[in-house]
Coordinates of C-alpha atoms in Angstrom, one line a residue:
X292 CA 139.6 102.8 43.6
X293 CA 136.9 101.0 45.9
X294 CA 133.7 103.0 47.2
X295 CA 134.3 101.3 50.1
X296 CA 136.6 100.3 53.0
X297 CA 138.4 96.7 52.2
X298 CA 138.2 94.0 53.7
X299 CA 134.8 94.9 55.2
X300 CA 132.7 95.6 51.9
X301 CA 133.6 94.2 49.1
X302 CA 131.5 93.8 45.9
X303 CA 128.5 95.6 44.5
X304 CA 126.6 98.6 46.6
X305 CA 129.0 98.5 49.1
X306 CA 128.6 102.5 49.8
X307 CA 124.8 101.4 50.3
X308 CA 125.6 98.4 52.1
X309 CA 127.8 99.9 54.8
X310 CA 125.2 102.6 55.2
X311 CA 122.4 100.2 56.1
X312 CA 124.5 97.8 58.4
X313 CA 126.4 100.5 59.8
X314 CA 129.8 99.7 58.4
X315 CA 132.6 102.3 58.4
X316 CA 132.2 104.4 55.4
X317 CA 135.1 105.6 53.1
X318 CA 137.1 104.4 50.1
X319 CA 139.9 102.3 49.2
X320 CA 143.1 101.9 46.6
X321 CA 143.8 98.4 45.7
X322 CA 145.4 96.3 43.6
X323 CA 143.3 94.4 41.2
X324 CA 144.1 90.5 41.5
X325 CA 141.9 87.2 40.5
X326 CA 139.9 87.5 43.4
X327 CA 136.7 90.2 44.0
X328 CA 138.3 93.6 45.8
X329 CA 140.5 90.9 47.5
X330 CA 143.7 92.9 46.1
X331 CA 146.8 94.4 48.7
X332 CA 145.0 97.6 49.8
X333 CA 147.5 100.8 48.8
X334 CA 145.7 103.3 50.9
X335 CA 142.5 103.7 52.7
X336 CA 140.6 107.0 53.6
X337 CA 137.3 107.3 56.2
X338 CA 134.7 109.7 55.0
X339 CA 132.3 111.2 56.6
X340 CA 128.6 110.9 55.0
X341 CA 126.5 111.9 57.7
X342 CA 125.4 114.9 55.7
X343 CA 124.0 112.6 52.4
X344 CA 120.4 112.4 52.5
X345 CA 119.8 109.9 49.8
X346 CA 121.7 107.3 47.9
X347 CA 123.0 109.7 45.1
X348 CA 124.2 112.4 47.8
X349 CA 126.3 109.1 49.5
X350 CA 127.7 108.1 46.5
X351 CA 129.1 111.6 45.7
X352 CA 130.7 111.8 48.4
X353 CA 132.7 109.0 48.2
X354 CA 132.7 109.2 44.7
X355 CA 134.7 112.5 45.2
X356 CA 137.0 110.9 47.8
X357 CA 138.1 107.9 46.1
X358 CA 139.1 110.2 43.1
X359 CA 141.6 112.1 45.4
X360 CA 142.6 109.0 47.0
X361 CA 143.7 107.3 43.9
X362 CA 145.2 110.7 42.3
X363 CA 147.4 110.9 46.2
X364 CA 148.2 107.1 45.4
X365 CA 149.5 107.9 41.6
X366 CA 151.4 110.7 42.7
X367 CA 153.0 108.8 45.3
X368 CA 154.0 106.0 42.9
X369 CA 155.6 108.6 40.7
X370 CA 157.4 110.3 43.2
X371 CA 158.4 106.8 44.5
X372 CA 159.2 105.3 41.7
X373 CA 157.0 102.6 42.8
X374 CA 154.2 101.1 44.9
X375 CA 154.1 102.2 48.4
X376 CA 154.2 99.3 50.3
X377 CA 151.2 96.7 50.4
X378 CA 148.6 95.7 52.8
X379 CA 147.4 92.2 52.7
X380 CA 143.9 91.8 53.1
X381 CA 142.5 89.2 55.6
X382 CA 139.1 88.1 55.4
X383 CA 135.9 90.2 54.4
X384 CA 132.7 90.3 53.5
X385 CA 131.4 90.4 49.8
X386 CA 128.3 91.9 48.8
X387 CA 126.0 91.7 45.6
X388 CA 123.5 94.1 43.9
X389 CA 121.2 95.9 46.7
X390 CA 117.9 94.6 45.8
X391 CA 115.1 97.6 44.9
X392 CA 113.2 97.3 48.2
X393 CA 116.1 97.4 50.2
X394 CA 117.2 100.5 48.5
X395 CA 114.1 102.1 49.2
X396 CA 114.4 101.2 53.0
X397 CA 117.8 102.8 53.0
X398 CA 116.4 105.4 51.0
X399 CA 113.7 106.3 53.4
X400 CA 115.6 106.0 56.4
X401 CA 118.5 108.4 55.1
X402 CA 116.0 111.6 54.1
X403 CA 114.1 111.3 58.1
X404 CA 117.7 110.9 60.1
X405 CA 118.3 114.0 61.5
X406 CA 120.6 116.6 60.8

């Protein structure tokens, strides 16, 4: 499971990254291959985090919806028998560690957006 939507935002902080720049927000099931989140995507599930007011709050959210995604995904392989079928990715964006004052902008700017 991927706290983010593939190909889009791939990497590190991606929950935070698609926050600041805007980004669809949600989580992904892939497969793992040699390549970073570059895996075929199994499933993919928008969530809506306009209520998180800080960086913990955002990740909770789609902490709790990539858990359900990936327990939907394993039930469905075991009903299967099998992977659903996969979704190549094209190309993305990879993203690294948010740096400490960028996290504070994003910080700030989530607790004074309205409600």
């Amino acid at each position: 499971a991927h706290m983010g939507i593939l190909p889009s935002a791939r990497g590190m902080n991606v929950a935070e990254w698609s926050r600041l720049l805007g980004l669809p927000m949600g989580c992904t099931v892939h497969v793992v291959d040699e390549g970073v989140d570059t895996g075929p995507i199994l499933a993919t599930v928008g969530v809506d985090v306009r209520s998180a007011r800080d960086i913990a709050s955002l990740r909770h959210l789609l902490d709790e919806a990539q858990v359900k995604l990936l327990a939907d995904v394993l039930d469905q392989v075991r009903v299967m028998g099998g992977l659903p079928v996969l979704e190549r990715q094209g190309e993305g964006r990879q993203f690294f560690t948010m740096h400490p004052a960028v996290r504070s902008v994003l910080e700030n700017g989530m607790r004074t957006q309205p409600s």
